[in-house]
Coordinates of C-alpha atoms in Angstrom, one line a residue:
Chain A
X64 CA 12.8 -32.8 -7.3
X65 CA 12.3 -28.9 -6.2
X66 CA 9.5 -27.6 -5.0
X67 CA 6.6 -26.1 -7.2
X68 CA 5.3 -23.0 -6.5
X69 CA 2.1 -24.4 -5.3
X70 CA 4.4 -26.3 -2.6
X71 CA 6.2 -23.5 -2.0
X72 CA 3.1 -22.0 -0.8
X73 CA 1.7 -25.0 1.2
X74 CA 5.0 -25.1 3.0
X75 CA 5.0 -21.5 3.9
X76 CA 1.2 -22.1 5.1
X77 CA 2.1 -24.7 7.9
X78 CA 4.2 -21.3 9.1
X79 CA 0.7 -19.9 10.1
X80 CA -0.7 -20.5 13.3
X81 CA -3.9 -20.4 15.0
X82 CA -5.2 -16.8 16.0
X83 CA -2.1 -15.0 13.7
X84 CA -2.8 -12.1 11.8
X85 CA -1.2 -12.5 8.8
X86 CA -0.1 -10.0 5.4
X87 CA 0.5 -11.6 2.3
X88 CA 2.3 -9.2 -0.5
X89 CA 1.2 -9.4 -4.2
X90 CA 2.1 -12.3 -6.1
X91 CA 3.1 -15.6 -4.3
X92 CA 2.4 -14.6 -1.2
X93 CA -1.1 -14.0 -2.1
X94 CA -1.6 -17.5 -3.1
X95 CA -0.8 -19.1 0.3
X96 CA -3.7 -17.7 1.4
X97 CA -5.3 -20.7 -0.8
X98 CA -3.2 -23.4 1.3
X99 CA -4.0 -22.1 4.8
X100 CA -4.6 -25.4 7.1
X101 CA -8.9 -26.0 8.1
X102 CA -8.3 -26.5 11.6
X103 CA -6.5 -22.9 12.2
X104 CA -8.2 -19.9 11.9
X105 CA -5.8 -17.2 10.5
X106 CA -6.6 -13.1 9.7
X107 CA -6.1 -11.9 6.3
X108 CA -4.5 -7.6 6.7
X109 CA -4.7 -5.5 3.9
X110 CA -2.7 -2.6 4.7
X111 CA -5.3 -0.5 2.2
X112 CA -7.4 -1.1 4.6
X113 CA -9.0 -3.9 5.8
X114 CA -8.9 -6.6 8.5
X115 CA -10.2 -10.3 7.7
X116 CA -10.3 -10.5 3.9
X117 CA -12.3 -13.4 2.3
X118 CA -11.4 -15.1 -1.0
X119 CA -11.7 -13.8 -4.4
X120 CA -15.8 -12.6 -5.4
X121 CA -17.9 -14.9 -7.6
X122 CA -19.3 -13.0 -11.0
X123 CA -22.1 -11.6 -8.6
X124 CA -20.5 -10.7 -5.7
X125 CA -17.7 -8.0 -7.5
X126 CA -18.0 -4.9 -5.7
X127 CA -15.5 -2.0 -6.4
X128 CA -15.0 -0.7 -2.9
X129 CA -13.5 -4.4 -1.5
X130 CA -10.3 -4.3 -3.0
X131 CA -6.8 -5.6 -1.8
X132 CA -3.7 -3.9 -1.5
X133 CA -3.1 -5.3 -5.1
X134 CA -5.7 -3.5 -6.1
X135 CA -7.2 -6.8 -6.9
X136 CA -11.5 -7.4 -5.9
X137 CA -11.7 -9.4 -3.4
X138 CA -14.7 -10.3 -0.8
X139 CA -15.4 -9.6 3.1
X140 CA -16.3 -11.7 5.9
X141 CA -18.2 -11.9 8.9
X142 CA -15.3 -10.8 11.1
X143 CA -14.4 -7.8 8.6
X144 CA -13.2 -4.2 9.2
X145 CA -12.2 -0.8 7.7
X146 CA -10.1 1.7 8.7
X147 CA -8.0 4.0 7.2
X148 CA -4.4 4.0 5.4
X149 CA -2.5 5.3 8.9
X150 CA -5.0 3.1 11.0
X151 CA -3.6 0.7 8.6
X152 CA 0.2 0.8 9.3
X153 CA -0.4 1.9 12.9
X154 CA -1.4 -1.9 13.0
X155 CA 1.3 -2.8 11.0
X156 CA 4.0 -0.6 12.3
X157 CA 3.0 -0.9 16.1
X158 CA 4.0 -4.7 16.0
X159 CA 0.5 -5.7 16.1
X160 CA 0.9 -8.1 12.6
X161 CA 2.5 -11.8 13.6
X162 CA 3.5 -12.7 10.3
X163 CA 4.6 -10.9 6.6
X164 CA 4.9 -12.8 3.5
X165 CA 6.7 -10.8 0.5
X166 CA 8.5 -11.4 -2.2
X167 CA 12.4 -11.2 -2.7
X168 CA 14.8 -10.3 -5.2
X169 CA 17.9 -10.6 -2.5
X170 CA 18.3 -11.7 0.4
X171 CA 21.4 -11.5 2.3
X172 CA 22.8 -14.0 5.3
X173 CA 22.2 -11.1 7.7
X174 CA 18.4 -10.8 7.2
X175 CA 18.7 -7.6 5.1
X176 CA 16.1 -7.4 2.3
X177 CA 15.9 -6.5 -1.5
X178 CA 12.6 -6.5 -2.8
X179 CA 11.8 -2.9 -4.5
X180 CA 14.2 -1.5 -6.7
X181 CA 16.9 -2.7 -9.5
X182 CA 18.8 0.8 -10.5
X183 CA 18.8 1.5 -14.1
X184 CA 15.2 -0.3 -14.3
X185 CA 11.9 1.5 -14.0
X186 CA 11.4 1.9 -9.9
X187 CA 7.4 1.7 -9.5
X188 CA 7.9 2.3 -5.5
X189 CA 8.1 0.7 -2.3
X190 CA 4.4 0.6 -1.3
X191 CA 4.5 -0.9 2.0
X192 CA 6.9 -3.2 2.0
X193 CA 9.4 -1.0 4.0
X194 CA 6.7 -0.6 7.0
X195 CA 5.8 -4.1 6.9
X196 CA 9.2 -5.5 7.5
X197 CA 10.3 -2.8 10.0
X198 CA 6.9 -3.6 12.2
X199 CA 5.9 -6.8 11.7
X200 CA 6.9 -9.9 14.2
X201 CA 8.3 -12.2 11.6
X202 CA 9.0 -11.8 7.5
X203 CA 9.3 -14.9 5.9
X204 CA 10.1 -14.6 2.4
X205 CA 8.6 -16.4 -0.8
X206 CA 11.7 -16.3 -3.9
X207 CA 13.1 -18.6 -6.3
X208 CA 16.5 -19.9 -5.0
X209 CA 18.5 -18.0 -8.0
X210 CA 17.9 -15.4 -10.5
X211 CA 17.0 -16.1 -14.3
X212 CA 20.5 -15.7 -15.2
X213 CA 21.5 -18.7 -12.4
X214 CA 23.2 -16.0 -10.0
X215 CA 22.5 -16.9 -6.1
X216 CA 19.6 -14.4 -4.6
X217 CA 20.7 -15.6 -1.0
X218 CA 23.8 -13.7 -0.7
X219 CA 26.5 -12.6 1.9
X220 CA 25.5 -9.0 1.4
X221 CA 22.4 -7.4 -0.9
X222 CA 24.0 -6.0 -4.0
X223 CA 20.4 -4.2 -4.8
X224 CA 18.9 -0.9 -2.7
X225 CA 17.4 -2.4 0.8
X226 CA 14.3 -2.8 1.4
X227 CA 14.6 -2.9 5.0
X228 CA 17.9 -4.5 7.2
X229 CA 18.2 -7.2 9.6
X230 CA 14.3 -8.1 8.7
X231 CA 14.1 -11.7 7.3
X232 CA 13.4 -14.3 9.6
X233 CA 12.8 -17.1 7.1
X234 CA 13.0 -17.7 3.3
X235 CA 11.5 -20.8 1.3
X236 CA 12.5 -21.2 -2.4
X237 CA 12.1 -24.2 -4.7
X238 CA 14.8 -26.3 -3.2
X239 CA 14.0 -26.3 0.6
X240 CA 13.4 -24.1 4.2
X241 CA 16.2 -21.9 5.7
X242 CA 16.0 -19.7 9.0
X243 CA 18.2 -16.4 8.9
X244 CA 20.2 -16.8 12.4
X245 CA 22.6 -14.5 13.8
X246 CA 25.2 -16.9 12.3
X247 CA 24.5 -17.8 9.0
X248 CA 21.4 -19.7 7.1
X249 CA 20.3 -22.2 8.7
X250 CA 18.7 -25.4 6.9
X251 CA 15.3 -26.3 8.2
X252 CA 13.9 -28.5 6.0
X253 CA 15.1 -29.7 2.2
X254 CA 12.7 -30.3 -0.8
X255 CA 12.3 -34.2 -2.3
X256 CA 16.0 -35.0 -3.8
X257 CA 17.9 -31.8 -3.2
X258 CA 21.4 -32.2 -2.0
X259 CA 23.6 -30.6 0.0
X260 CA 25.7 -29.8 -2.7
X261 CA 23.4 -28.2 -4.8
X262 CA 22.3 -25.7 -2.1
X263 CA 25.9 -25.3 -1.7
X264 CA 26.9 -24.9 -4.8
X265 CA 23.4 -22.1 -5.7
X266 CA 23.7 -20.0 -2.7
X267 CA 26.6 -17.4 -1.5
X268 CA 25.3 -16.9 2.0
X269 CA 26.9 -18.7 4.8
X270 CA 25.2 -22.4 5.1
X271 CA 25.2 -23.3 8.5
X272 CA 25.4 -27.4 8.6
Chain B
X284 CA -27.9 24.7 9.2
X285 CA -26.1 27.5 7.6
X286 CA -23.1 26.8 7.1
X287 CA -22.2 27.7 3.5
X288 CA -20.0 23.8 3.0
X289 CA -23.0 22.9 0.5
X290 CA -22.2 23.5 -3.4
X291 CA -24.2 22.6 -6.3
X292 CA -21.2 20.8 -8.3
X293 CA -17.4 20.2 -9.3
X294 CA -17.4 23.6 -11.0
X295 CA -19.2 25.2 -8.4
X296 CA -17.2 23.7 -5.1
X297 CA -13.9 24.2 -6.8
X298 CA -14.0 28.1 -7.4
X299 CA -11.4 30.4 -6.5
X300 CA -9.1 28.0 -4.5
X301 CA -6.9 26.3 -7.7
X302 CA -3.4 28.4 -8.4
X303 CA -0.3 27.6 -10.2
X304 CA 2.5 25.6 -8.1
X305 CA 0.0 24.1 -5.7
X306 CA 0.3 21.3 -3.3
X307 CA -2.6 18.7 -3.7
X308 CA -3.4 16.1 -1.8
X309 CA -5.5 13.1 -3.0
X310 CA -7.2 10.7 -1.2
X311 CA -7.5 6.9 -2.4
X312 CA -5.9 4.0 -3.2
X313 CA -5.7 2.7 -7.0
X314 CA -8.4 3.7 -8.6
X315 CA -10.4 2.9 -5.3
X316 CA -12.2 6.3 -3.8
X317 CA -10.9 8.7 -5.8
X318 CA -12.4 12.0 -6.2
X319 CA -12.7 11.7 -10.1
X320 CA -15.5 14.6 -10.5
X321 CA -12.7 17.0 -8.4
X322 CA -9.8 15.6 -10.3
X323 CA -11.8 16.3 -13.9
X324 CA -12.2 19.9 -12.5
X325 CA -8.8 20.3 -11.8
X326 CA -8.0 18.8 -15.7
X327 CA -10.6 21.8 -17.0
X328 CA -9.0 24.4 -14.9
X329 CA -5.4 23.7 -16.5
X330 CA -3.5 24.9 -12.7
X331 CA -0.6 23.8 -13.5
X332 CA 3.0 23.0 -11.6
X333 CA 1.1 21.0 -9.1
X334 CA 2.4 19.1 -6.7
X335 CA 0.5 15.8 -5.8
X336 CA 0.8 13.4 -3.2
X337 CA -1.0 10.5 -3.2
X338 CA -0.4 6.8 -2.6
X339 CA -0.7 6.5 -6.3
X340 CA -0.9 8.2 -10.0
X341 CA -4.4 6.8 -11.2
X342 CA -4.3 4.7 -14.7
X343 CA -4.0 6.0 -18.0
X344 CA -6.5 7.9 -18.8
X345 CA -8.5 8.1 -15.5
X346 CA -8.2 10.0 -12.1
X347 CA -4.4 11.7 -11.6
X348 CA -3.6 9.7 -14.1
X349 CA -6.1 12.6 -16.7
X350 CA -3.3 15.3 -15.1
X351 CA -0.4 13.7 -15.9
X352 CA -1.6 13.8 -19.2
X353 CA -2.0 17.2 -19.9
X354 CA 1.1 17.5 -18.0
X355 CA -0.1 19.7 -15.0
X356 CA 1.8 17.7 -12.9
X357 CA 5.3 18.7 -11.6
X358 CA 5.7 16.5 -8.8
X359 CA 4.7 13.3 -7.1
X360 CA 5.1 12.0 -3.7
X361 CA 3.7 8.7 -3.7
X362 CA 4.3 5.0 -2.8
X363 CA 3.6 3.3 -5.9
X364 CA 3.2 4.4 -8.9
X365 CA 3.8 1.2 -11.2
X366 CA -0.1 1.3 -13.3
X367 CA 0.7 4.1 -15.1
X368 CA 2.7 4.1 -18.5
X369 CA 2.4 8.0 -18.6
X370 CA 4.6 8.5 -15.6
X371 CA 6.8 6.1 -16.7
X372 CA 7.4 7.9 -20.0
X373 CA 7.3 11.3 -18.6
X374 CA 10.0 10.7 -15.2
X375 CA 12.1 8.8 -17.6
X376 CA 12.2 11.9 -19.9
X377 CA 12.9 13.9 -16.9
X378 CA 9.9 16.0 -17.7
X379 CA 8.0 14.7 -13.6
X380 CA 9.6 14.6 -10.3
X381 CA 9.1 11.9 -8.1
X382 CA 9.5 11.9 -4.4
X383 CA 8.9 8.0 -3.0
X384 CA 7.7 7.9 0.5
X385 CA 6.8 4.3 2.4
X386 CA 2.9 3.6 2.1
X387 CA 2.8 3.9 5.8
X388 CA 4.9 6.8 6.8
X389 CA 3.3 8.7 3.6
X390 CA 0.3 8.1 5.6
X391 CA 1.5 9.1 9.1
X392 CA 2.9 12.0 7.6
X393 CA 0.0 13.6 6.3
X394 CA -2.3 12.5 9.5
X395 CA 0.7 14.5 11.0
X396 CA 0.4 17.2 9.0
X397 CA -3.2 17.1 10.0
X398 CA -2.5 17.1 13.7
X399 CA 0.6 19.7 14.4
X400 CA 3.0 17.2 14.7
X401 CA 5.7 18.6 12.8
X402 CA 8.0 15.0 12.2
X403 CA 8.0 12.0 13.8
X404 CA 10.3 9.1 14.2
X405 CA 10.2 5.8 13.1
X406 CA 12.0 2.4 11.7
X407 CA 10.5 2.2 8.5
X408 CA 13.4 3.0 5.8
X409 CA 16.6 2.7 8.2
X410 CA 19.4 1.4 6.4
X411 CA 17.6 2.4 2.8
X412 CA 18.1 4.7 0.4
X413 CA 14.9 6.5 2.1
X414 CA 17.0 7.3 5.1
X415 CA 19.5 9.3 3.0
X416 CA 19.7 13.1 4.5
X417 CA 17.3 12.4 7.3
X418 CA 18.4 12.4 10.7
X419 CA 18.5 9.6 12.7
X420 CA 18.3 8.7 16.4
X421 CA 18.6 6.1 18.7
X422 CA 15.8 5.5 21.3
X423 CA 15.8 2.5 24.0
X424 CA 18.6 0.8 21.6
X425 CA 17.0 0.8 18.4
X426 CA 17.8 3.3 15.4
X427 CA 15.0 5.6 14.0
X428 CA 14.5 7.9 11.5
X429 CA 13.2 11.4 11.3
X430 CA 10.1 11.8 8.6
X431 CA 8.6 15.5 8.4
X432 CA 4.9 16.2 8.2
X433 CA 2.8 16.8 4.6
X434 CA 0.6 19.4 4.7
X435 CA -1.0 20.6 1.5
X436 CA -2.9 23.8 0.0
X437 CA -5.7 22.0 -0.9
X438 CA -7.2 18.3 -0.2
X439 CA -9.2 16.4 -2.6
X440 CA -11.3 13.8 -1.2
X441 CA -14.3 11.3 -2.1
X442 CA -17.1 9.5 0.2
X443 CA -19.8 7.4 0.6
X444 CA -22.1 9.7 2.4
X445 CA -21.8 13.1 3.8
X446 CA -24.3 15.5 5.3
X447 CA -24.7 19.4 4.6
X448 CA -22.3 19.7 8.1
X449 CA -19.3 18.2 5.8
X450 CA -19.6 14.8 8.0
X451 CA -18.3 11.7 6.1
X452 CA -19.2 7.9 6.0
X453 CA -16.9 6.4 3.8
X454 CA -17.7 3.0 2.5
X455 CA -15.4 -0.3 2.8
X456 CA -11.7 -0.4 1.3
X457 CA -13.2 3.0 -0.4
X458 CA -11.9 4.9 2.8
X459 CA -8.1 4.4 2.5
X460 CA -6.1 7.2 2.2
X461 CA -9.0 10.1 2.3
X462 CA -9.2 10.3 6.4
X463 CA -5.7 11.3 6.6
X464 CA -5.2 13.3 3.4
X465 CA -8.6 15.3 4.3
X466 CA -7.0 16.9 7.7
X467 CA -3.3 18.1 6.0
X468 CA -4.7 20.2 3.1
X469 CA -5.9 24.4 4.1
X470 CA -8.8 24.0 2.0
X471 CA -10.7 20.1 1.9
X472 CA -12.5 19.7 -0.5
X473 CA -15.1 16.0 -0.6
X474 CA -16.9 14.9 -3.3
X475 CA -19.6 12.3 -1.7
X476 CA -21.7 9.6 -3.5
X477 CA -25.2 10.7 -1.3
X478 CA -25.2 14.4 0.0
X479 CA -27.5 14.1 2.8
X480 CA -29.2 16.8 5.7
X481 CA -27.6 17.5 8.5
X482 CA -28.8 14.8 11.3
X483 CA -29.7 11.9 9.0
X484 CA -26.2 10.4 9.7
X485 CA -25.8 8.3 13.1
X486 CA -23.4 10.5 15.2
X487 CA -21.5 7.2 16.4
X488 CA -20.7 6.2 12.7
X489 CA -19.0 9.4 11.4
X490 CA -15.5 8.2 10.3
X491 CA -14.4 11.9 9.7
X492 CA -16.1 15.0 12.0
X493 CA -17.4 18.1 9.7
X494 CA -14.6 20.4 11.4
X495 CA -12.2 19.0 8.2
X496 CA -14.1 19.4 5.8
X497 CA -14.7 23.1 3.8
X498 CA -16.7 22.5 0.6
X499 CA -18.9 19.3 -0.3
X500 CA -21.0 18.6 -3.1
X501 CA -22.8 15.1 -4.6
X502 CA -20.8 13.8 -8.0
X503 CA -21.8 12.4 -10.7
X504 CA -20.9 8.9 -11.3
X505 CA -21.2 6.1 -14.0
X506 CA -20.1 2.8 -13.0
X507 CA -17.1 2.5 -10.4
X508 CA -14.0 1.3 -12.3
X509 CA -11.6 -1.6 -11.1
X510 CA -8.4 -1.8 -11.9
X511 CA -7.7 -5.9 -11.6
X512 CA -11.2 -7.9 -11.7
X513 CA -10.0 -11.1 -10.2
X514 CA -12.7 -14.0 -9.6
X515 CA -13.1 -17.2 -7.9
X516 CA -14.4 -20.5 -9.6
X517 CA -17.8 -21.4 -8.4

């Protein structure tokens, strides 16, 4: 039985440690946020802007100005700060970030990442994703294991325009964990009932077993 | 203090400084401190050929997003510019040019601009599309590329607070993009929510000295606009 999205997220969660800082991309990664262990205490980055983002506001508490990098409203804590956008990725670019969380659309057995553009298609941009995954100590990746059409999205080499190369660290999709080592994918951990084969058989990376 | 930065309004603050073929910076990010009494200005004036750069392209129907309507814009240099059906229809038609630039080195670039640092190197983009034409160089083992500086004819900026001196207080996720865009444009111009005297602001909590800033006035403003209203459950 594969993972659910909602596991997906609670497994990337127990990635988080105590004292990270931590940038979650729109989407999926946004929701792991939700799953993030009691007994840690973990720093949301926006890269619009602000260090330690709160949850989503209640009716009351909506206030244009706190917004994430989704553009989404969103609330501030007691640990809060501002700054400004090349503040922002000085943070983010000088290293200073121990974990990103993004989205995928390929991901090859190399570490190289797709995640912003399908030629032909409307390109709405790159936003920060390239500076995120160039500066940041480890990218983990959120992605289903294949596309809609059943193709693998871990491959030996990205087919789509790079997002950044030699960047992923770690990818979890429905069916299980894998590590990106210098030789191959590596299998950390498998969801409830998924073989061997059937990772096998849905990716085109190198398995290591 | 005399110091001639004060105007009275939009109209007033943006005389004399608009021409065809410009380079415009805009601070903000989304729809989230955006000068939108500047930008409406700008719409009234019909300049047109403009170049913009800024993170994004407004909505439809509000801030850049207003320009791109009546086609004033020529150009964008932005991030991300995925809220805005307009600029879809118009760079698919061919009829806008779009330069992307990486959130982050779009922003180092124009605090560069800002600065006199003419380029600057750094990883972001090697190995991508982004790095196509740009030189590249190798320092301590790793491979870097070579991003050029933004400066622009004229920067268009929104605050919180700002006195008669041009000093700005910019409020929460509101400040974004405006610190950087403000120092790489000629002329800076900042629309503020409170236009206050000179020495009413505390000294330690300026987040952007007068010395960058040319013309301010107070705007008018309805409600603030969000793009995605997202909510917890109690």
């Amino acid at each position: 039985m594969a993972w659910t999205r909602e596991d997906i997220c609670r497994v990337a969660a127990l990635e988080l440690k105590d004292g990270y800082y931590c940038n979650l991309g729109i989407g999926m990664p946004t929701k792991v946020a939700n799953y993030i262990p009691e007994n840690i205490n973990v720093t949301l980055q926006s890269e619009n802007g602000m260090l330690g983002m709160g949850p989503f506001p209640l009716e009351n508490e909506v206030d244009a100005d706190i917004i994430n990098a989704g553009k989404q409203t969103i609330t501030e804590l007691p640990e809060t700060s501002y700054f400004d956008s090349s503040e922002s990725f000085a943070m983010i670019r000088g290293g200073h970030i121990d974990l990103s969380i993004l989205g995928a659309l390929q991901v090859s057995e190399k570490g190289d990442l797709a995640n912003w553009m399908i030629p032909g298609k409307m390109v709405k941009g790159m936003g920060g994703a390239m500076d995120l995954v160039a500066g940041v100590k480890k990218v983990l990746i959120l992605m289903e294991h294949t596309a809609k059409d059943g193709q693998p999205k871990l491959l030996k080499e990205c087919t789509l325009p790079l997002t950044g190369k030699s960047v992923v660290d770690m990818v979890i999709t429905e069916l299980g964990k894998f590590d990106i080592t210098p030789n191959g994918v590596e299998i950390k951990e498998l969801a409830p009932h998924v073989t061997l084969d059937e990772i096998k058989a849905k990716t085109e990376a190198k398995i290591l077993i | 203090m005399a110091n001639n930065k004060v105007f009275q309004n939009a109209h007033d603050a943006m005389q004399g400084i608009l021409f065809d073929g410009m380079t415009i910076l805009s601070g903000g990010f989304g729809i989230c401190g955006i000068a939108e009494n500047i930008t409406e200005e700008i719409k009234a004036s019909k300049v047109s050929g403009l170049t913009v750069v800024s993170n994004n392209c407004g909505i439809d129907g509000f801030g850049l997003g207003t320009l791109l309507h009546t086609r004033q814009i020529k150009k964008m240099i932005s991030s991300y510019v995925g809220e805005n059906k307009t600029f879809e229809e118009q760079y698919l038609k061919g009829e806008l040019e779009l330069e992307f630039s990486p959130q982050g080195t779009l922003a180092e670039r124009c605090r560069a601009g800002g600065a006199g640092i003419p380029a600057f190197y750094t990883k972001t983009g090697v190995g991508t599309i982004i790095a196509e034409g740009k030189e590249t160089k190798v320092i301590d083992g790793v491979e870097y590329l070579l991003e050029k500086a933004i400066k622009g004819d004229l920067s268009i900026i929104k605050a919180w607070k700002g006195d008669e001196s041009g000093n700005l207080v910019f409020r929460k996720a509101a400040r974004n993009f405006n610190p950087p865009m403000a120092k790489a444009g000629n002329i800076c111009v900042v629309e503020v929510e409170q236009l206050v005297k000179t020495g009413e602001l505390d000294p330690d909590h300026i987040h952007l000295p007068g010395i960058y800033v040319d013309r301010i006035f107070e705007g008018k403003y309805t409600e603030k606009k969000i793009e995605f209203v997202t909510l917890r459950e109690e």
